[in-house]
Amino acid sequence: QKEVEQNSGPLSVPEGAIASLNCTYSDRGSQSFFWYRQYSGKSPELIMFIYSNGDKEDGRFTAQLNKASQYVSLLIRDSQPSDSATYLCAGGNTGFQKLVFGTGTRLLVSP
Amino acid sequence: SAVISQKPSRDICQRGTSLTIQCQVDSQVTMMFWYRQQPGQSLTLIATANQGSEATYESGFVIDKFPISRPNLTFSTLTVSNMSPEDSSIYLCSVEAPLKDGYTFGSGTRLTVV
C-alpha cells in the first residue's frame, strides 16, 4: 500500500512567521512530489513540485526533499492570513505519474 | 498550465439515478485523471482515462459504477451510476500540465445524493 502521510493539524502560526508543513511517504519508487493548496470548497491548486533531493525555492515557498529519509516538507515564509488553507502533499512515480495524496494539513495563519 | 472546464459545478441527485460529469481541456493531453474527494478526506484516484482505450480503474472502483468516456484528447466524462448517499463527494478531473511541471485540477463537481 503506497501511502503519503501528513499531520492533519491544524497548524497555527501568527502572521509573518514561518509555517513548516511535513509529509512522509512509504513508496521508495516515488520520484516526484507536489504540494497543493486547497481552500475550503475549492479544488486543489499546485504550489510547487520537487524531483531532486535538496531545496527548491519559489517566492515565499520552499520545498525540501530528502529521499533517504522519505521526507518532504514545505516552508512558507512571511505567512499571511490568505495562506490559511489545507495543504496536500502528493507523490508520483515515473511513467504516467499517478499521484497518491496525503490527507492534508490544515494551516491557520492568525493576523 | 492547462485550463480545465468542469461541469456541472454541483448537483443534488436522487438515489438510484446517474450523473455525468464533463471535463474539457484547452489543450490536447494524453491522459486525464478522475479523483474523488469525500467530505473531510483527501483525494482518491478513481481511474485514468486514455483516448482510444478503456480507462484504467483503481482498486475499489469499477467500470459499471463509474463508466468513463474519452472520445478525444481534450474531453472526458465520468458517470456516477445508480447513486447512493455514499457517493456524495467532490469529483475532480486532472491533467498533466503541458510542461510536465505539475498536475492541474478542474474546479470540481460537488455531488449530493439524497
mmCIF file of C-alpha atoms in Angstrom:
data_model
loop_
_atom_site.group_PDB
_atom_site.id
_atom_site.type_symbol
_atom_site.label_atom_id
_atom_site.label_comp_id
_atom_site.label_asym_id
_atom_site.label_seq_id
_atom_site.Cartn_x
_atom_site.Cartn_y
_atom_site.Cartn_z
ATOM 1 C CA GLN A 1 0.000 0.000 0.000
ATOM 2 C CA LYS A 2 1.580 3.217 -1.132
ATOM 3 C CA GLU A 3 0.984 5.911 1.426
ATOM 4 C CA VAL A 4 1.657 9.569 1.899
ATOM 5 C CA GLU A 5 1.196 10.760 5.451
ATOM 6 C CA GLN A 6 0.637 14.210 6.838
ATOM 7 C CA ASN A 7 -0.317 15.590 10.205
ATOM 8 C CA SER A 8 -3.905 16.791 9.875
ATOM 9 C CA GLY A 9 -3.310 19.819 12.090
ATOM 10 C CA PRO A 10 -4.455 22.451 12.415
ATOM 11 C CA LEU A 11 -1.081 24.123 12.399
ATOM 12 C CA SER A 12 -1.492 27.598 13.810
ATOM 13 C CA VAL A 13 1.095 30.300 13.172
ATOM 14 C CA PRO A 14 1.000 34.082 13.606
ATOM 15 C CA GLU A 15 1.155 36.368 10.616
ATOM 16 C CA GLY A 16 4.719 36.885 9.441
ATOM 17 C CA ALA A 17 6.022 33.629 10.895
ATOM 18 C CA ILE A 18 7.384 30.625 9.024
ATOM 19 C CA ALA A 19 4.964 27.751 8.581
ATOM 20 C CA SER A 20 6.530 24.306 8.240
ATOM 21 C CA LEU A 21 4.448 21.543 6.714
ATOM 22 C CA ASN A 22 5.718 17.985 6.642
ATOM 23 C CA CYS A 23 4.996 14.845 4.701
ATOM 24 C CA THR A 24 6.411 11.312 4.696
ATOM 25 C CA TYR A 25 5.959 8.666 2.057
ATOM 26 C CA SER A 26 6.308 4.912 2.031
ATOM 27 C CA ASP A 27 6.990 4.159 -1.627
ATOM 28 C CA ARG A 28 10.688 4.402 -2.395
ATOM 29 C CA GLY A 29 9.764 4.337 -6.068
ATOM 30 C CA SER A 30 8.192 7.776 -5.790
ATOM 31 C CA GLN A 31 10.193 10.192 -7.878
ATOM 32 C CA SER A 32 8.289 13.435 -7.796
ATOM 33 C CA PHE A 33 6.394 15.306 -5.153
ATOM 34 C CA PHE A 34 3.824 18.020 -5.298
ATOM 35 C CA TRP A 35 2.381 20.466 -2.828
ATOM 36 C CA TYR A 36 -1.149 21.654 -3.385
ATOM 37 C CA ARG A 37 -3.131 24.303 -1.555
ATOM 38 C CA GLN A 38 -6.855 23.785 -1.190
ATOM 39 C CA TYR A 39 -9.181 26.441 0.090
ATOM 40 C CA SER A 40 -12.453 25.266 1.550
ATOM 41 C CA GLY A 41 -14.896 24.426 -1.206
ATOM 42 C CA LYS A 42 -12.305 24.854 -3.928
ATOM 43 C CA SER A 43 -10.218 22.481 -5.999
ATOM 44 C CA PRO A 44 -6.519 21.920 -5.256
ATOM 45 C CA GLU A 45 -4.085 24.439 -6.650
ATOM 46 C CA LEU A 46 -0.498 23.454 -7.387
ATOM 47 C CA ILE A 47 2.060 25.406 -5.368
ATOM 48 C CA MET A 48 5.291 23.585 -6.029
ATOM 49 C CA PHE A 49 6.799 20.380 -7.287
ATOM 50 C CA ILE A 50 10.162 18.865 -6.492
ATOM 51 C CA TYR A 51 12.053 15.982 -8.065
ATOM 52 C CA SER A 52 15.564 16.252 -6.677
ATOM 53 C CA ASN A 53 16.989 15.976 -3.192
ATOM 54 C CA GLY A 54 17.530 19.307 -1.523
ATOM 55 C CA ASP A 55 15.661 22.580 -1.522
ATOM 56 C CA LYS A 56 13.662 24.344 -4.170
ATOM 57 C CA GLU A 57 12.563 27.905 -3.632
ATOM 58 C CA ASP A 58 9.769 29.842 -5.294
ATOM 59 C CA GLY A 59 8.958 33.190 -3.750
ATOM 60 C CA ARG A 60 7.819 32.677 -0.173
ATOM 61 C CA PHE A 61 7.684 28.916 -0.609
ATOM 62 C CA THR A 62 10.499 26.404 -0.205
ATOM 63 C CA ALA A 63 10.046 22.705 -0.839
ATOM 64 C CA GLN A 64 12.522 20.282 0.659
ATOM 65 C CA LEU A 65 13.024 16.663 -0.344
ATOM 66 C CA ASN A 66 15.068 14.011 1.408
ATOM 67 C CA LYS A 67 14.701 10.722 -0.447
ATOM 68 C CA ALA A 68 16.882 8.792 2.005
ATOM 69 C CA SER A 69 14.517 9.710 4.828
ATOM 70 C CA GLN A 70 11.427 9.642 2.567
ATOM 71 C CA TYR A 71 10.514 13.065 3.771
ATOM 72 C CA VAL A 72 9.111 16.119 2.019
ATOM 73 C CA SER A 73 8.410 19.493 3.533
ATOM 74 C CA LEU A 74 7.025 22.873 2.563
ATOM 75 C CA LEU A 75 8.128 26.055 4.246
ATOM 76 C CA ILE A 76 6.059 29.189 3.918
ATOM 77 C CA ARG A 77 7.899 32.344 4.895
ATOM 78 C CA ASP A 78 6.169 35.526 5.995
ATOM 79 C CA SER A 79 2.898 33.650 6.410
ATOM 80 C CA GLN A 80 -0.231 35.621 5.583
ATOM 81 C CA PRO A 81 -3.838 35.067 6.660
ATOM 82 C CA SER A 82 -4.561 34.331 2.998
ATOM 83 C CA ASP A 83 -2.285 31.290 3.313
ATOM 84 C CA SER A 84 -4.846 29.691 5.626
ATOM 85 C CA ALA A 85 -5.908 26.569 3.770
ATOM 86 C CA THR A 86 -5.356 22.838 3.656
ATOM 87 C CA TYR A 87 -2.044 21.798 2.138
ATOM 88 C CA LEU A 88 -1.912 18.480 0.342
ATOM 89 C CA CYS A 89 1.268 16.566 -0.326
ATOM 90 C CA ALA A 90 1.283 14.140 -3.255
ATOM 91 C CA GLY A 91 3.839 11.692 -4.591
ATOM 92 C CA GLY A 92 4.156 10.141 -8.020
ATOM 93 C CA ASN A 93 6.218 7.537 -9.787
ATOM 94 C CA THR A 94 7.861 7.932 -13.171
ATOM 95 C CA GLY A 95 5.782 6.968 -16.132
ATOM 96 C CA PHE A 96 2.300 8.349 -16.230
ATOM 97 C CA GLN A 97 2.614 9.817 -12.781
ATOM 98 C CA LYS A 98 -0.391 8.540 -10.910
ATOM 99 C CA LEU A 99 -0.425 10.671 -7.792
ATOM 100 C CA VAL A 100 -1.002 9.460 -4.249
ATOM 101 C CA PHE A 101 -2.233 12.192 -1.944
ATOM 102 C CA GLY A 102 -1.837 12.657 1.754
ATOM 103 C CA THR A 103 -4.805 13.650 3.868
ATOM 104 C CA GLY A 104 -3.611 17.231 4.093
ATOM 105 C CA THR A 105 -2.546 19.628 6.825
ATOM 106 C CA ARG A 106 -4.799 22.484 7.741
ATOM 107 C CA LEU A 107 -2.864 25.723 8.219
ATOM 108 C CA LEU A 108 -4.292 28.663 10.147
ATOM 109 C CA VAL A 109 -2.454 31.988 9.995
ATOM 110 C CA SER A 110 -3.705 34.467 12.544
ATOM 111 C CA PRO A 111 -3.447 38.235 11.994
ATOM 112 C CA SER B 1 -0.912 25.273 -17.011
ATOM 113 C CA ALA B 2 -3.796 23.720 -18.892
ATOM 114 C CA VAL B 3 -7.223 25.200 -18.260
ATOM 115 C CA ILE B 4 -9.934 22.686 -17.431
ATOM 116 C CA SER B 5 -13.629 23.421 -17.609
ATOM 117 C CA GLN B 6 -15.622 21.023 -15.487
ATOM 118 C CA LYS B 7 -19.371 20.832 -15.223
ATOM 119 C CA PRO B 8 -21.713 20.715 -13.524
ATOM 120 C CA SER B 9 -20.177 22.524 -10.583
ATOM 121 C CA ARG B 10 -22.685 20.975 -8.233
ATOM 122 C CA ASP B 11 -25.783 18.841 -8.272
ATOM 123 C CA ILE B 12 -28.255 17.263 -5.921
ATOM 124 C CA CYS B 13 -29.460 13.907 -7.181
ATOM 125 C CA GLN B 14 -31.927 11.264 -6.142
ATOM 126 C CA ARG B 15 -30.589 7.886 -5.139
ATOM 127 C CA GLY B 16 -30.699 5.326 -7.915
ATOM 128 C CA THR B 17 -30.113 7.885 -10.655
ATOM 129 C CA SER B 18 -26.932 8.645 -12.600
ATOM 130 C CA LEU B 19 -24.945 11.822 -13.162
ATOM 131 C CA THR B 20 -22.450 12.506 -15.927
ATOM 132 C CA ILE B 21 -19.629 14.936 -15.244
ATOM 133 C CA GLN B 22 -17.786 16.558 -18.115
ATOM 134 C CA CYS B 23 -14.240 17.892 -18.371
ATOM 135 C CA GLN B 24 -12.991 19.958 -21.276
ATOM 136 C CA VAL B 25 -9.302 20.875 -21.539
ATOM 137 C CA ASP B 26 -7.964 23.771 -23.584
ATOM 138 C CA SER B 27 -5.090 21.688 -24.961
ATOM 139 C CA GLN B 28 -4.539 18.113 -26.056
ATOM 140 C CA VAL B 29 -3.485 15.803 -23.263
ATOM 141 C CA THR B 30 -2.603 12.145 -23.307
ATOM 142 C CA MET B 31 -4.127 11.195 -20.006
ATOM 143 C CA MET B 32 -6.914 12.519 -17.873
ATOM 144 C CA PHE B 33 -7.403 11.501 -14.280
ATOM 145 C CA TRP B 34 -10.590 11.329 -12.253
ATOM 146 C CA TYR B 35 -10.460 11.772 -8.489
ATOM 147 C CA ARG B 36 -12.958 11.656 -5.678
ATOM 148 C CA GLN B 37 -12.722 13.701 -2.512
ATOM 149 C CA GLN B 38 -15.126 12.600 0.167
ATOM 150 C CA PRO B 39 -16.070 15.070 2.904
ATOM 151 C CA GLY B 40 -13.068 15.881 5.066
ATOM 152 C CA GLN B 41 -10.861 13.458 3.166
ATOM 153 C CA SER B 42 -8.046 13.702 0.701
ATOM 154 C CA LEU B 43 -8.168 12.865 -2.971
ATOM 155 C CA THR B 44 -8.522 9.298 -4.162
ATOM 156 C CA LEU B 45 -7.822 8.354 -7.756
ATOM 157 C CA ILE B 46 -10.794 6.659 -9.404
ATOM 158 C CA ALA B 47 -9.384 5.972 -12.849
ATOM 159 C CA THR B 48 -7.050 7.109 -15.590
ATOM 160 C CA ALA B 49 -8.576 7.818 -18.980
ATOM 161 C CA ASN B 50 -6.618 7.444 -22.218
ATOM 162 C CA GLN B 51 -8.004 8.450 -25.553
ATOM 163 C CA GLY B 52 -8.963 5.463 -27.651
ATOM 164 C CA SER B 53 -8.720 2.825 -24.958
ATOM 165 C CA GLU B 54 -10.541 1.608 -21.888
ATOM 166 C CA ALA B 55 -9.979 3.543 -18.704
ATOM 167 C CA THR B 56 -7.789 2.014 -16.032
ATOM 168 C CA TYR B 57 -9.574 1.768 -12.697
ATOM 169 C CA GLU B 58 -8.023 1.797 -9.256
ATOM 170 C CA SER B 59 -8.739 -0.786 -6.622
ATOM 171 C CA GLY B 60 -12.221 -0.344 -5.242
ATOM 172 C CA PHE B 61 -13.627 1.345 -8.341
ATOM 173 C CA VAL B 62 -15.370 -0.493 -11.174
ATOM 174 C CA ILE B 63 -16.457 0.441 -14.654
ATOM 175 C CA ASP B 64 -20.110 -0.429 -14.063
ATOM 176 C CA LYS B 65 -20.305 2.126 -11.281
ATOM 177 C CA PHE B 66 -18.046 4.787 -12.806
ATOM 178 C CA PRO B 67 -18.087 4.476 -16.596
ATOM 179 C CA ILE B 68 -15.692 6.854 -18.317
ATOM 180 C CA SER B 69 -15.557 8.098 -21.868
ATOM 181 C CA ARG B 70 -12.575 9.685 -23.589
ATOM 182 C CA PRO B 71 -13.611 10.419 -27.160
ATOM 183 C CA ASN B 72 -10.721 12.762 -27.961
ATOM 184 C CA LEU B 73 -7.607 14.348 -26.498
ATOM 185 C CA THR B 74 -9.407 17.308 -24.933
ATOM 186 C CA PHE B 75 -12.546 15.826 -23.398
ATOM 187 C CA SER B 76 -13.670 13.180 -20.929
ATOM 188 C CA THR B 77 -16.759 12.275 -18.959
ATOM 189 C CA LEU B 78 -17.259 10.374 -15.729
ATOM 190 C CA THR B 79 -20.654 8.926 -14.918
ATOM 191 C CA VAL B 80 -21.623 8.086 -11.365
ATOM 192 C CA SER B 81 -24.218 5.349 -11.769
ATOM 193 C CA ASN B 82 -27.006 4.088 -9.545
ATOM 194 C CA MET B 83 -26.092 6.641 -6.936
ATOM 195 C CA SER B 84 -26.405 6.216 -3.189
ATOM 196 C CA PRO B 85 -25.776 8.742 -0.404
ATOM 197 C CA GLU B 86 -22.278 7.255 -0.019
ATOM 198 C CA ASP B 87 -21.434 8.688 -3.441
ATOM 199 C CA SER B 88 -21.822 12.212 -2.103
ATOM 200 C CA SER B 89 -18.392 13.697 -2.776
ATOM 201 C CA ILE B 90 -16.482 16.167 -4.806
ATOM 202 C CA TYR B 91 -15.376 14.710 -8.131
ATOM 203 C CA LEU B 92 -12.386 16.245 -9.858
ATOM 204 C CA CYS B 93 -10.682 15.735 -13.164
ATOM 205 C CA SER B 94 -6.995 16.396 -13.586
ATOM 206 C CA VAL B 95 -4.441 16.556 -16.358
ATOM 207 C CA GLU B 96 -0.713 16.827 -16.536
ATOM 208 C CA ALA B 97 0.467 20.356 -17.206
ATOM 209 C CA PRO B 98 1.879 20.953 -20.731
ATOM 210 C CA LEU B 99 5.415 21.478 -19.444
ATOM 211 C CA LYS B 100 5.091 18.443 -17.200
ATOM 212 C CA ASP B 101 5.586 20.708 -14.232
ATOM 213 C CA GLY B 102 2.589 19.571 -12.311
ATOM 214 C CA TYR B 103 -0.981 18.465 -12.487
ATOM 215 C CA THR B 104 -3.916 20.789 -12.885
ATOM 216 C CA PHE B 105 -7.364 20.162 -11.483
ATOM 217 C CA GLY B 106 -10.745 21.157 -12.735
ATOM 218 C CA SER B 107 -12.969 23.202 -10.475
ATOM 219 C CA GLY B 108 -14.734 20.093 -9.225
ATOM 220 C CA THR B 109 -18.277 18.787 -9.097
ATOM 221 C CA ARG B 110 -19.900 18.749 -5.686
ATOM 222 C CA LEU B 111 -22.388 15.902 -5.706
ATOM 223 C CA THR B 112 -25.019 15.361 -3.050
ATOM 224 C CA VAL B 113 -27.162 12.245 -3.233
ATOM 225 C CA VAL B 114 -30.421 12.300 -1.299
#
